[in-house]
Structures are given as C-alpha cells and as structure tokens.
JSON list of C-alpha atoms in Angstrom, two decimals:
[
{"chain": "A", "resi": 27, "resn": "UNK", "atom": "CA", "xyz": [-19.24, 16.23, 42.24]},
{"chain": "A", "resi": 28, "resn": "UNK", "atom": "CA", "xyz": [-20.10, 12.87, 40.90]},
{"chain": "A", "resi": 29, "resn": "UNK", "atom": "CA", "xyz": [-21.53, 13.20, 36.83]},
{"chain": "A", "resi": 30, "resn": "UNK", "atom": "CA", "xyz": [-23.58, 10.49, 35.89]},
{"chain": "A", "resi": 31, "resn": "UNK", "atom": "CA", "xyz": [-22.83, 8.48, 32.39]},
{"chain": "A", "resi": 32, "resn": "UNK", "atom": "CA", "xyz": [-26.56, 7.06, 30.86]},
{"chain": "A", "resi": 33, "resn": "UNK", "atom": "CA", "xyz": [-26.53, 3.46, 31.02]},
{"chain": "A", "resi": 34, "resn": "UNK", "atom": "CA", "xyz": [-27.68, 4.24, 26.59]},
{"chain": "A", "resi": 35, "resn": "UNK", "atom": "CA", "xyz": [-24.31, 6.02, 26.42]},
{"chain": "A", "resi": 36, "resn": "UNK", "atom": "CA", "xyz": [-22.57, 3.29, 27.94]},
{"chain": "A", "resi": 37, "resn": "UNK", "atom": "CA", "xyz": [-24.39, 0.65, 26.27]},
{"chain": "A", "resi": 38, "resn": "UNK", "atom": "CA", "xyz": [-23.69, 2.24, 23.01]},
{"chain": "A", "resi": 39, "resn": "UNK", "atom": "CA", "xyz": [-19.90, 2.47, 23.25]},
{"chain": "A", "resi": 40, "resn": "UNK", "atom": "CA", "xyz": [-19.62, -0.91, 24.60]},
{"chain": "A", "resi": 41, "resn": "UNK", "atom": "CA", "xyz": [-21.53, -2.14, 21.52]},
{"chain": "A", "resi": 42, "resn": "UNK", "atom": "CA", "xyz": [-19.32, 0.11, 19.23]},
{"chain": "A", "resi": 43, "resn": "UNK", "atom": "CA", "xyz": [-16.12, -0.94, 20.98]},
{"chain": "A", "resi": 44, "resn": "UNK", "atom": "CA", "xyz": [-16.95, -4.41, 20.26]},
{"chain": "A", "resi": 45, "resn": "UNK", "atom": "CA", "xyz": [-17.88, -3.62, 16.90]},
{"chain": "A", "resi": 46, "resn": "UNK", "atom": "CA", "xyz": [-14.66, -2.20, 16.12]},
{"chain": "A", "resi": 47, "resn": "UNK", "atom": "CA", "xyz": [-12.87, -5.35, 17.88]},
{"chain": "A", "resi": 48, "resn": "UNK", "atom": "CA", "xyz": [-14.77, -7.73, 15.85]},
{"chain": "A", "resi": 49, "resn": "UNK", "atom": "CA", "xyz": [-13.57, -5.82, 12.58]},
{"chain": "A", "resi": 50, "resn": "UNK", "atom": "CA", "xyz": [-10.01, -6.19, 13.80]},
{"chain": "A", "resi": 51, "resn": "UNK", "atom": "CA", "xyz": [-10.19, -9.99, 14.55]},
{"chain": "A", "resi": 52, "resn": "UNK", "atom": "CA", "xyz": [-11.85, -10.27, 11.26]},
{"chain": "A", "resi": 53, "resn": "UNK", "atom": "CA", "xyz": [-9.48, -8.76, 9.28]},
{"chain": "A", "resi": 54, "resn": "UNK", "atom": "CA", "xyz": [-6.04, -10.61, 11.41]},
{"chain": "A", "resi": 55, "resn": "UNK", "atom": "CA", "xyz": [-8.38, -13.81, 10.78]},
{"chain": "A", "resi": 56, "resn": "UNK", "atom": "CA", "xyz": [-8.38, -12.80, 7.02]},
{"chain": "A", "resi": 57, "resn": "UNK", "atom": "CA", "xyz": [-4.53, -12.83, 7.16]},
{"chain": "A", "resi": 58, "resn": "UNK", "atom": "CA", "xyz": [-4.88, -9.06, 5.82]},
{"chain": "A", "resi": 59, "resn": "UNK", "atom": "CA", "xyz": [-4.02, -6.25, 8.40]},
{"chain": "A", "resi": 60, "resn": "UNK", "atom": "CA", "xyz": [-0.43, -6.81, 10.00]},
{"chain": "A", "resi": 61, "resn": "UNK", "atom": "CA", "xyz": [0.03, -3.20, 11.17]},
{"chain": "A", "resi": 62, "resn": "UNK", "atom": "CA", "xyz": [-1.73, 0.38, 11.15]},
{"chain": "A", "resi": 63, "resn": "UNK", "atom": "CA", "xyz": [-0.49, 3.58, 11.75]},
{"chain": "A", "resi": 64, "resn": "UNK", "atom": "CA", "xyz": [-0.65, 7.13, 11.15]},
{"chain": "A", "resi": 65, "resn": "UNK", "atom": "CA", "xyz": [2.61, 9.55, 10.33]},
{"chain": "A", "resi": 66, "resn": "UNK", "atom": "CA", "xyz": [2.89, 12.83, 11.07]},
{"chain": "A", "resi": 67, "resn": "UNK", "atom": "CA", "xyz": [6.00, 14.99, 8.89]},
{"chain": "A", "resi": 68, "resn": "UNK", "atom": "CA", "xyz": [6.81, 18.81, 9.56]},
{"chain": "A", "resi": 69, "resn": "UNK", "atom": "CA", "xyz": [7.14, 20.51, 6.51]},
{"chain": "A", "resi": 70, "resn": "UNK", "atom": "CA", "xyz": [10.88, 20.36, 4.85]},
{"chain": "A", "resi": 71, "resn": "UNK", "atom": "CA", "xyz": [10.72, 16.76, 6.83]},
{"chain": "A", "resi": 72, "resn": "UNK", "atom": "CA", "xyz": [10.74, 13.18, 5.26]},
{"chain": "A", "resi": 73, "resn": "UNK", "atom": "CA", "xyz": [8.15, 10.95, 6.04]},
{"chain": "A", "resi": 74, "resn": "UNK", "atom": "CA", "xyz": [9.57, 7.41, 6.58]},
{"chain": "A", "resi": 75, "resn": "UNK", "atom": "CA", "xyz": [7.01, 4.52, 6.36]},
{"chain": "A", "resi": 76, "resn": "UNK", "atom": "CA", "xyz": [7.91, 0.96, 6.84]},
{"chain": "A", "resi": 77, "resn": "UNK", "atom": "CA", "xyz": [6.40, -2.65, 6.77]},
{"chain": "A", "resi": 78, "resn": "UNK", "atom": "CA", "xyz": [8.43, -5.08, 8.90]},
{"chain": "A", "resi": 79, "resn": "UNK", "atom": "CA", "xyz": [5.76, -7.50, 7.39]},
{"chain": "A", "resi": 80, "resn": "UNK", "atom": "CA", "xyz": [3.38, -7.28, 4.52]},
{"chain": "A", "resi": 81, "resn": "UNK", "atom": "CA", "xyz": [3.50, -4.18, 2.65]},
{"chain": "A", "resi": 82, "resn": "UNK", "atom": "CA", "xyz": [1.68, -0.65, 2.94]},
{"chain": "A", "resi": 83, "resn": "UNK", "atom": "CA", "xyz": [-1.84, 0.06, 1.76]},
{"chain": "A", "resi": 84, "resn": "UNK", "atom": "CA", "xyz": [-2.24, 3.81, 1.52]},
{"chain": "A", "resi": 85, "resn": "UNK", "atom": "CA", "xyz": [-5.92, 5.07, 3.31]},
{"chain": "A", "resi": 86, "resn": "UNK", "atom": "CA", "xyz": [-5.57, 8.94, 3.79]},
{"chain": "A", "resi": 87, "resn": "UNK", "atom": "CA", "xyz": [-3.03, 11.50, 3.25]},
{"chain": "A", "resi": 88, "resn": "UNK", "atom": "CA", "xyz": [-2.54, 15.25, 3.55]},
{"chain": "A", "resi": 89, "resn": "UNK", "atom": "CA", "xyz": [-0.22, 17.81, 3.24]},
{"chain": "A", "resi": 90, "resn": "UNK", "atom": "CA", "xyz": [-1.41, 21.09, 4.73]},
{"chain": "A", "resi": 91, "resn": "UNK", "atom": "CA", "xyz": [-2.64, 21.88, 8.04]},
{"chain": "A", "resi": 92, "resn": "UNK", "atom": "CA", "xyz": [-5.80, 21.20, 10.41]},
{"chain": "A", "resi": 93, "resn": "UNK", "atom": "CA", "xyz": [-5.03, 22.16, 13.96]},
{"chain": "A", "resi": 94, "resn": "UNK", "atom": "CA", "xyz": [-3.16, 24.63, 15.59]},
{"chain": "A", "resi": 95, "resn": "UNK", "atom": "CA", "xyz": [-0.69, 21.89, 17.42]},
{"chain": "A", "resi": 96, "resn": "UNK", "atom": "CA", "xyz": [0.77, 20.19, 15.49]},
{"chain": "A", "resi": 97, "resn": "UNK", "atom": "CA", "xyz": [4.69, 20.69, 13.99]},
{"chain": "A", "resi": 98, "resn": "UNK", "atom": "CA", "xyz": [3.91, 24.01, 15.80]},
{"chain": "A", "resi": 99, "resn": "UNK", "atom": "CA", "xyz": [6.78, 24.49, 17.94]},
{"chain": "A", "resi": 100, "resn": "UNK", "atom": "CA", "xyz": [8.73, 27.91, 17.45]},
{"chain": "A", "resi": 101, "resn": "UNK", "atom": "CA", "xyz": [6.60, 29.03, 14.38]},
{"chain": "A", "resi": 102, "resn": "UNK", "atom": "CA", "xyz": [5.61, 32.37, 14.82]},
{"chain": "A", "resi": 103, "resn": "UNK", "atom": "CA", "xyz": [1.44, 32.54, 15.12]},
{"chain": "A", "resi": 104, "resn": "UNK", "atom": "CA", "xyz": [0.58, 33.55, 11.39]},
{"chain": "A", "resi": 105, "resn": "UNK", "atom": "CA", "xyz": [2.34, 30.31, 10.18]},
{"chain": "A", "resi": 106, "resn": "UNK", "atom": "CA", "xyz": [-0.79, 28.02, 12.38]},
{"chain": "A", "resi": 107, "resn": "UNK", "atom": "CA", "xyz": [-3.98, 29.59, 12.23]},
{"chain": "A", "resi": 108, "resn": "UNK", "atom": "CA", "xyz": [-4.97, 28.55, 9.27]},
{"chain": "A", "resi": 109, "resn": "UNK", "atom": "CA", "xyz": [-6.36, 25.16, 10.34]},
{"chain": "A", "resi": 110, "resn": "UNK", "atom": "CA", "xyz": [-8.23, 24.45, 6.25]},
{"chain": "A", "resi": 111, "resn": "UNK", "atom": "CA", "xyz": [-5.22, 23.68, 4.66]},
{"chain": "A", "resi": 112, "resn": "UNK", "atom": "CA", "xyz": [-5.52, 20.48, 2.21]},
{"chain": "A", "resi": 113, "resn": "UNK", "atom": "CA", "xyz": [-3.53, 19.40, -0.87]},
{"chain": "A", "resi": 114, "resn": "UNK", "atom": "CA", "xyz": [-5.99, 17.94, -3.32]},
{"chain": "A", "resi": 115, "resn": "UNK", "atom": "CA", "xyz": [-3.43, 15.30, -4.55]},
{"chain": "A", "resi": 116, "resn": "UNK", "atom": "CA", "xyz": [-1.84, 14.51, -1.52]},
{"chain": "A", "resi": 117, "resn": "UNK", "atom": "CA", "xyz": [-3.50, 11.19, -1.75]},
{"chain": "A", "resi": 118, "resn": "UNK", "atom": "CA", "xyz": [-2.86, 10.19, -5.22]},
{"chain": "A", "resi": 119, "resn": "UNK", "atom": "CA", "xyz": [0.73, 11.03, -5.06]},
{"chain": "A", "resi": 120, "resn": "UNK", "atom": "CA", "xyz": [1.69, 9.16, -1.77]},
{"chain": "A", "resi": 121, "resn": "UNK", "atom": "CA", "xyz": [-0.58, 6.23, -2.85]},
{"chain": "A", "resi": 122, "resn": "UNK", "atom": "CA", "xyz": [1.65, 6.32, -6.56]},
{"chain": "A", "resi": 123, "resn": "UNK", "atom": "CA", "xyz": [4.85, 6.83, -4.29]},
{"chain": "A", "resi": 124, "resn": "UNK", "atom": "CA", "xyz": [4.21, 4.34, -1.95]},
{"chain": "A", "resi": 125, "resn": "UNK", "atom": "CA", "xyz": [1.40, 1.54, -2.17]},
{"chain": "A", "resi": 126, "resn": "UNK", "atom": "CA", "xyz": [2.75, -2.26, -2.71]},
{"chain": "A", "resi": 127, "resn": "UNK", "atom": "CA", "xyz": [6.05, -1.26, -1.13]},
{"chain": "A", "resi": 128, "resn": "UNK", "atom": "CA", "xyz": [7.66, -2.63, 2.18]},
{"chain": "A", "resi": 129, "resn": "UNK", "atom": "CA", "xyz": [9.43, 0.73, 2.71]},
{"chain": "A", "resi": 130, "resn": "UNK", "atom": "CA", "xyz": [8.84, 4.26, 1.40]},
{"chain": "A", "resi": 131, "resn": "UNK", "atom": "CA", "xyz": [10.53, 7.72, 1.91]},
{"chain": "A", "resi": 132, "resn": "UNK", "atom": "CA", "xyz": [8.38, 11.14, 1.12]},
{"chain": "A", "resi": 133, "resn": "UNK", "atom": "CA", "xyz": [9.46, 14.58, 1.45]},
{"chain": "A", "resi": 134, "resn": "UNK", "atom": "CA", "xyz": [7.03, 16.62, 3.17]},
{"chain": "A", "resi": 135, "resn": "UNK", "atom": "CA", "xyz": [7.94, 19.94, 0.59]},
{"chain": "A", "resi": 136, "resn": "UNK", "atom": "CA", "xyz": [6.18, 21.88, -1.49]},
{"chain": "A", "resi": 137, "resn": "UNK", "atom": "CA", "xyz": [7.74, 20.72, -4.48]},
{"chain": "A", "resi": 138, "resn": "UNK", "atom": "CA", "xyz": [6.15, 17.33, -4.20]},
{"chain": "A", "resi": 139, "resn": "UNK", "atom": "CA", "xyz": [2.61, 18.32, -3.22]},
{"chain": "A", "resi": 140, "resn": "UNK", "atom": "CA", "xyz": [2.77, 22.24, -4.40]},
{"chain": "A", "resi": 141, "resn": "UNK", "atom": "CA", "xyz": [1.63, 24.94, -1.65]},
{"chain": "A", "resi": 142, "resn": "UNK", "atom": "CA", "xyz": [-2.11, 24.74, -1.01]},
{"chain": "A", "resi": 143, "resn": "UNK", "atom": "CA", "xyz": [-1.97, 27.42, 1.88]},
{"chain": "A", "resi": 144, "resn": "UNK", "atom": "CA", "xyz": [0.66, 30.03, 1.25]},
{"chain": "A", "resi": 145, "resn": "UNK", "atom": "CA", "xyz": [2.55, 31.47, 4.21]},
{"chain": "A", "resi": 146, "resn": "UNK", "atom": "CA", "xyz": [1.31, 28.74, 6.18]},
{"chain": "A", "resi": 147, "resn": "UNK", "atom": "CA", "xyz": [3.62, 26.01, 8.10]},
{"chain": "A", "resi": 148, "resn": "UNK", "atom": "CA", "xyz": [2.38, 22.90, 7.14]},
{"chain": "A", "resi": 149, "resn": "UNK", "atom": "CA", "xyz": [3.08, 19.05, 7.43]},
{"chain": "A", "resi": 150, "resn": "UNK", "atom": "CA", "xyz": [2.34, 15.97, 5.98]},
{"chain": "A", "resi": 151, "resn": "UNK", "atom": "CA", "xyz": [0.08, 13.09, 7.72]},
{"chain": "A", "resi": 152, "resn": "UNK", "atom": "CA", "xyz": [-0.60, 9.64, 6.12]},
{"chain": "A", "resi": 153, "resn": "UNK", "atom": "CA", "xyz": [-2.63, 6.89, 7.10]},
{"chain": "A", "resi": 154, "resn": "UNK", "atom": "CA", "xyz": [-1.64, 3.76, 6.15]},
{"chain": "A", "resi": 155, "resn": "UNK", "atom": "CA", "xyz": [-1.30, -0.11, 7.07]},
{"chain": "A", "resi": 156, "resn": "UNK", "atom": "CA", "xyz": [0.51, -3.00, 6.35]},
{"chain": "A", "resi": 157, "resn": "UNK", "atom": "CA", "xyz": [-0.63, -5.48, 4.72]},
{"chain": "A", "resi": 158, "resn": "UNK", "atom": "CA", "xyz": [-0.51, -9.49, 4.17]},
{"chain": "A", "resi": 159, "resn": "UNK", "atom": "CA", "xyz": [1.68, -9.96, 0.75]},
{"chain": "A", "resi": 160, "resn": "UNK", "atom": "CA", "xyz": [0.74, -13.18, -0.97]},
{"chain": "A", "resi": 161, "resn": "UNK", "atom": "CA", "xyz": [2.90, -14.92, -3.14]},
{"chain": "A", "resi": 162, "resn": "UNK", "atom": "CA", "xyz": [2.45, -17.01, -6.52]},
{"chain": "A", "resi": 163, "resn": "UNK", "atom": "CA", "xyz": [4.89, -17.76, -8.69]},
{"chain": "A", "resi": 164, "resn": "UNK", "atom": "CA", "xyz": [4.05, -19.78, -11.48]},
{"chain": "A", "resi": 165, "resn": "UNK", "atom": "CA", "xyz": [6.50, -21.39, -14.52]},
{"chain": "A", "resi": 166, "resn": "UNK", "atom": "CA", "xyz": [6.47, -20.59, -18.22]},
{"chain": "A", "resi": 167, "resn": "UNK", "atom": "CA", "xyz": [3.02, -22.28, -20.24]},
{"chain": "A", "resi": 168, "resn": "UNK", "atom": "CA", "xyz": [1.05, -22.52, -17.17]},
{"chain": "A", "resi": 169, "resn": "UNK", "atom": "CA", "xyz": [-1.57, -20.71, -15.90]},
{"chain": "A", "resi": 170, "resn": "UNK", "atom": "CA", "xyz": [-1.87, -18.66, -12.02]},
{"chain": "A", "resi": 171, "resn": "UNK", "atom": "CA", "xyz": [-4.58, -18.79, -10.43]},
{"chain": "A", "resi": 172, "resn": "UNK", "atom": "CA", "xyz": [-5.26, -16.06, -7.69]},
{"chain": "A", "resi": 173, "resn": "UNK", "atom": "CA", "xyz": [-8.28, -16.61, -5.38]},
{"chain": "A", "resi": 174, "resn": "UNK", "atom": "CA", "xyz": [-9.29, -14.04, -2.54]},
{"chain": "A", "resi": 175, "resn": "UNK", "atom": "CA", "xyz": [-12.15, -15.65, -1.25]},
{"chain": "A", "resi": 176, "resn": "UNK", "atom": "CA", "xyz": [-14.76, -13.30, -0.30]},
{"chain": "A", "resi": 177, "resn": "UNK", "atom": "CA", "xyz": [-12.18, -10.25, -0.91]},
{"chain": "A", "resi": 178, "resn": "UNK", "atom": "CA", "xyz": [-11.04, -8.91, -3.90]},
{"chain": "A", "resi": 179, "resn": "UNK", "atom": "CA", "xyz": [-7.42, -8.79, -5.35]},
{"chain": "A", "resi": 180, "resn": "UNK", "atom": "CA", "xyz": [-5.19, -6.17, -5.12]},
{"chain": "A", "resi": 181, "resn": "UNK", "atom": "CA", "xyz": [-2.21, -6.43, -7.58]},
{"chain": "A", "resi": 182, "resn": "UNK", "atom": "CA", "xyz": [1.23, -5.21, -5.68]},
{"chain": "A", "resi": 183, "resn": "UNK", "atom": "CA", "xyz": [4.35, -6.48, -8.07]},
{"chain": "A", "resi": 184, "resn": "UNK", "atom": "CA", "xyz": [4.63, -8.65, -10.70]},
{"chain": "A", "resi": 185, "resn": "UNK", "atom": "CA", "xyz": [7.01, -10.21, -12.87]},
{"chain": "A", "resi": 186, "resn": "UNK", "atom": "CA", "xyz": [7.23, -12.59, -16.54]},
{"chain": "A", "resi": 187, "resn": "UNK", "atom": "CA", "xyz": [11.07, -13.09, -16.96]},
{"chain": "A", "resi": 188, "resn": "UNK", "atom": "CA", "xyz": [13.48, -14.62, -14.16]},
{"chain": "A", "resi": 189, "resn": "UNK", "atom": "CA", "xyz": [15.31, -13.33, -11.30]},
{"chain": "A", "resi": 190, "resn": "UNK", "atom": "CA", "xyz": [17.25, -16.33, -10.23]},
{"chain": "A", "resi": 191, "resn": "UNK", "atom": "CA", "xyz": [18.71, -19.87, -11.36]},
{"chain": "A", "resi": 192, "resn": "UNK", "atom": "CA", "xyz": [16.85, -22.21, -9.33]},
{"chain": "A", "resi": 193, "resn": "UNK", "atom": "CA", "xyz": [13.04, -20.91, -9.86]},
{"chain": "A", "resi": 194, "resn": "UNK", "atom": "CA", "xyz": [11.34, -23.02, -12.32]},
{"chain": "A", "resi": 195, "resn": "UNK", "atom": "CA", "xyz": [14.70, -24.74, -13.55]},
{"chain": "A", "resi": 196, "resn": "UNK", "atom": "CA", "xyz": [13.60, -28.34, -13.05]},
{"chain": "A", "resi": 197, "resn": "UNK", "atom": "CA", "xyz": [14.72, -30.49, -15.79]},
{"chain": "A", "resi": 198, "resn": "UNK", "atom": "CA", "xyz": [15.44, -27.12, -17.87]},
{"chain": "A", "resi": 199, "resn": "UNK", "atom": "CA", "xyz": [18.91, -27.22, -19.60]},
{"chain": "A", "resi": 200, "resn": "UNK", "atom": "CA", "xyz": [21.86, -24.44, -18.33]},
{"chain": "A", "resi": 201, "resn": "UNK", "atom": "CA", "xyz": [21.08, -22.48, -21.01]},
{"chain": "A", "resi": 202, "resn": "UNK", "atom": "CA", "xyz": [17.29, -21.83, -20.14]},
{"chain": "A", "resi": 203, "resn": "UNK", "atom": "CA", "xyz": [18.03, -20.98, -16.30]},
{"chain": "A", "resi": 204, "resn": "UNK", "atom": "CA", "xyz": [21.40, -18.83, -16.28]},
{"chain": "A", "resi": 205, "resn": "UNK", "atom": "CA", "xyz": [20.04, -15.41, -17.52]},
{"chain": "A", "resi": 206, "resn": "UNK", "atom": "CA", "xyz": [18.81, -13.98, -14.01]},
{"chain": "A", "resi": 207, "resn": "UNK", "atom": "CA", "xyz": [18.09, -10.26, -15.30]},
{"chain": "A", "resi": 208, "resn": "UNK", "atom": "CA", "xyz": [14.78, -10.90, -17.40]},
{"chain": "A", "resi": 209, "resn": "UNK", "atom": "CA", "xyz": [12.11, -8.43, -16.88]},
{"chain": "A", "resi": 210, "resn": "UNK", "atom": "CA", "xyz": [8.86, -7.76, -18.66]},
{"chain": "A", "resi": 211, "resn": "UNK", "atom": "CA", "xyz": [8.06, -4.58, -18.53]},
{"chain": "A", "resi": 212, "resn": "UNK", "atom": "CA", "xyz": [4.39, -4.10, -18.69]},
{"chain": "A", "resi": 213, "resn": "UNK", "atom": "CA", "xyz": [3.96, -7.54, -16.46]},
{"chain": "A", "resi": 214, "resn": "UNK", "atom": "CA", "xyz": [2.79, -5.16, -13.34]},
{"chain": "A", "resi": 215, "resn": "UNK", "atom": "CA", "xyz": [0.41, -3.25, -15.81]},
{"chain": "A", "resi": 216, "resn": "UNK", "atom": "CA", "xyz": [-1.00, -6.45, -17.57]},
{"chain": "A", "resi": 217, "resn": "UNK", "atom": "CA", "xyz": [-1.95, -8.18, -14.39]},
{"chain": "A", "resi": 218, "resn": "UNK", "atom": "CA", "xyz": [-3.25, -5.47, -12.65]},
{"chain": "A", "resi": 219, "resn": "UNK", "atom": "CA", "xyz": [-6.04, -5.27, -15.40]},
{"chain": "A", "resi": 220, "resn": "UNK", "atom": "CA", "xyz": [-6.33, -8.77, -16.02]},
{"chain": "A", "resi": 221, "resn": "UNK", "atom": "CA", "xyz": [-7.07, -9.38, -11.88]},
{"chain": "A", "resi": 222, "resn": "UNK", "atom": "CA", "xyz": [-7.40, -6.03, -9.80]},
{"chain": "A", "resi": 223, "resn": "UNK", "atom": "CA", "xyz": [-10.87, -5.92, -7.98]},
{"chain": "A", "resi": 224, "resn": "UNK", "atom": "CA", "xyz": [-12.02, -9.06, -8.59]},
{"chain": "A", "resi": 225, "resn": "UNK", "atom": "CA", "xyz": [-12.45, -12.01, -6.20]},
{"chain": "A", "resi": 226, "resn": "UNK", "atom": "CA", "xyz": [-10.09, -14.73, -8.36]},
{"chain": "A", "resi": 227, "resn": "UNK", "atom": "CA", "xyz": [-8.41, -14.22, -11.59]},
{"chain": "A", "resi": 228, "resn": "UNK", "atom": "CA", "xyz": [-6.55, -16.58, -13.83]},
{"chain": "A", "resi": 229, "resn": "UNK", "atom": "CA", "xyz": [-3.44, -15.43, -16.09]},
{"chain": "A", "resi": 230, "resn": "UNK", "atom": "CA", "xyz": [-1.44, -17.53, -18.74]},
{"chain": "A", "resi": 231, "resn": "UNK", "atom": "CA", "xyz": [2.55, -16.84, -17.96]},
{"chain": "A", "resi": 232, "resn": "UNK", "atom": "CA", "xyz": [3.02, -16.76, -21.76]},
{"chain": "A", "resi": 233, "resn": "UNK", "atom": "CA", "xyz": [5.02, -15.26, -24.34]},
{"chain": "A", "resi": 234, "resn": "UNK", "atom": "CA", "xyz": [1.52, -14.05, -26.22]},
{"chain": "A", "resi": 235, "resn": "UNK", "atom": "CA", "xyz": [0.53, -12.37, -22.92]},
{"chain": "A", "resi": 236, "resn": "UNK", "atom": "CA", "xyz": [3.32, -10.44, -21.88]},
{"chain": "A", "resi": 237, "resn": "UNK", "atom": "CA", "xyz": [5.51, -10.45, -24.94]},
{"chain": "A", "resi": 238, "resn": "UNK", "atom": "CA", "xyz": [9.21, -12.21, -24.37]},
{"chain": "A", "resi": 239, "resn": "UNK", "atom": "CA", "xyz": [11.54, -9.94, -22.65]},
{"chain": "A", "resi": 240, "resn": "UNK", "atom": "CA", "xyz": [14.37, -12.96, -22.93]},
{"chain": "A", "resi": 241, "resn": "UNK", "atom": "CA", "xyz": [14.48, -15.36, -26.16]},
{"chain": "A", "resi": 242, "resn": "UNK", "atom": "CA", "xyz": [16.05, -18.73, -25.31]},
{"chain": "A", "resi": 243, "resn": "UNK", "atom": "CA", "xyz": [15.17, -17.97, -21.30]},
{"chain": "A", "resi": 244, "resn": "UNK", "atom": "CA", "xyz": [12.86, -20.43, -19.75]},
{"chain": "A", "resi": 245, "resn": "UNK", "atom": "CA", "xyz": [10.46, -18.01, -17.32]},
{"chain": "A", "resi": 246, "resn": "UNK", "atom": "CA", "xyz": [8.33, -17.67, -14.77]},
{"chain": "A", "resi": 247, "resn": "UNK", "atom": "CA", "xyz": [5.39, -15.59, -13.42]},
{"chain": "A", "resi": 248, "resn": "UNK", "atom": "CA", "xyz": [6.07, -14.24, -10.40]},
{"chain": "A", "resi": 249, "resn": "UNK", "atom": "CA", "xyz": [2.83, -12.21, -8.68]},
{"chain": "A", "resi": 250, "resn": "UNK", "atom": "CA", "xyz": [2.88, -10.22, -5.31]},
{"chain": "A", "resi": 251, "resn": "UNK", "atom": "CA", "xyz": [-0.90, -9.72, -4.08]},
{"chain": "A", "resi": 252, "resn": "UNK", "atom": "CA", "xyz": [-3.24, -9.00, -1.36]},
{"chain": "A", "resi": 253, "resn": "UNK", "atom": "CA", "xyz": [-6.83, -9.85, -0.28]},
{"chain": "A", "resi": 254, "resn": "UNK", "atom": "CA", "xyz": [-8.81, -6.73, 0.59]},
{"chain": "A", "resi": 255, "resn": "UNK", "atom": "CA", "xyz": [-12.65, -7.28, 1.81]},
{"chain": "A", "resi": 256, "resn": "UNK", "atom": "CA", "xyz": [-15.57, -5.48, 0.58]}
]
C-alpha cells in the first residue's frame, strides 16, 4: 500500500530543513559553534564532556527521568515509570560546573543535584556545544578592546597578573617579568560585569581596576571570550 506525503508537508520540511542549515552555516561562518552534542549519564555515572576545540556553552540539563528507555536496562519496572522526573537546578549547577571550560567531569548522584523523584532510577542528560574561544591579551596601562560584531560577549576566563616570562616583557627589566604566579582574583568577576552581554566592551588592565595582586611585577590582561548572536 503506497501512502501519499502532501506536496504542503513536503514543502514545509524542505523549507524547515533549510532553515535549520542556514542557521548552522551562519553560526560556523560566525566562527562560534565548533561542536554540539547531547550526554546521556545513568545515575551513580559521571558525565564526561569535552571540547577538542573551543570550549562548552551549557543549553539544557536534567537530572531525573522522561522516558521509559533510557539507562533502563536491568532496573526492575517501579524504578522507570515515572517519566516527570526534573531537578529544578540541574541547569544552574552544570552551567556553574562546567561553562567556559574545555573539559568537565559531573557525577550523575543525588548528592550533586538532590533526589527530585524518590525511588526512581534516574540519569543525567546535558546539552551542550563547543564553542569558538577568542583570545586578547593585553599589557599593563593599556586598554582591551573586545568587539563581537553583531553578537554579544560572553566572558569565559580572565586574568590581571602574569603567567609566563615572555608575555608583555619587551624592554621590561628581569625583575618585572620573572614572577610567573600572579593572579588577580576578582579579574574573572570584574570583566564579566564590565563586558558580559554587550556587543564591544573596553577595560583598562590597571592596578585601579583590578587592584595589584604582584607589586614590582609588570602585568598583563589576559581575556578568554566568545561571540554569541542574538
């Protein structure tokens, strides 16, 4: 027996299917997605997410249970029919855990998202990509300037201090360059504010902005970012 598609179905998943492959050049064009997945954790499991390149944006996450299938093998029936299991701050707490990162490890347990469904065996599922880390690194008394275009920013890592010798050592004497363990701690915090959400954002790699975590140590800004569109 032969079933007949409508040529309006047809028409409207070829239009959607383009759609959806427009997005995707649009963001690789962007230099923004480099990889997307979803992970799937049993309960008592770790969830392992890597970023060969770029590093992972956190969309979605749950710890619970939603079908009947899944991490279902040898559980005895009571364990899998409840299929409305969520954990209210499953997202939060993966996205804290893991966001800005290259790699990330999570324990699918109770003790890191609490039990939302007693009795019930549950796992954890993120959805996540990887995205395009930008880099600017700027020396101590000028300014960075972050542009996204038509994106917005979104702050990753950042840095006021130095990590190594050579950075910013130009015509600097020994003495300046030879401390490589100088951290500021609020840096991250500080630039976040200063630039997340917004399409370009100056910041001042100064001693009155983010305090001086090294007296005598000539330092850099150092700024790990991404460009996400709106």
């Amino acid at each position: 027996m032969t079933h007949l598609i409508p040529d309006t179905f047809r028409i409207t998943s070829r239009m959607l299917n383009m759609k959806l492959s427009l997005l995707m050049l649009l963001i690789v064009a962007q230099g923004l997605l480099v990889y997307a997945d979803t992970s799937v954790t049993c309960q008592r499991g770790d969830a392992v997410l890597i970023c060969e390149a770029g590093v992972l944006k956190i969309h979605s996450a749950n710890y619970g249970r939603t079908d009947s299938t899944t991490c279902s093998a040898g559980r005895p029936r009571n364990q899998i029919t409840n299929t409305n299991c969520y954990s209210p701050n499953a997202l939060a707490k993966v996205t804290t855990m893991c966001e800005g990162k290259s790699t990330c490890l999570v324990p699918a347990t109770n003790s890191v998202f609490s039990d939302s469904c007693y009795g019930t065996f549950k796992y954890l599922s993120i959805g996540f990509s990887c995205v395009d880390h930008k880099a600017s690194v700027t020396c101590e008394g000028h300014q960075a300037a972050l542009t996204c275009g038509a994106g917005v920013l979104t702050i990753h890592c950042a840095n006021y201090g130095r990590t190594d010798s050579t950075t910013c050592s130009h015509g600097r004497p020994r003495t300046e360059v030879t401390k490589t363990n100088c951290y500021a701690n609020k840096t991250l915090s500080v630039v976040a504010h200063m630039c997340g959400g917004k399409s370009s954002c100056v910041v001042p790699a100064t001693n009155s902005v983010f305090s001086d975590p090294c007296v005598g140590t000539y330092k850099y800004l150092s700024i790990g970012y991404s460009c996400r569109i709106i």
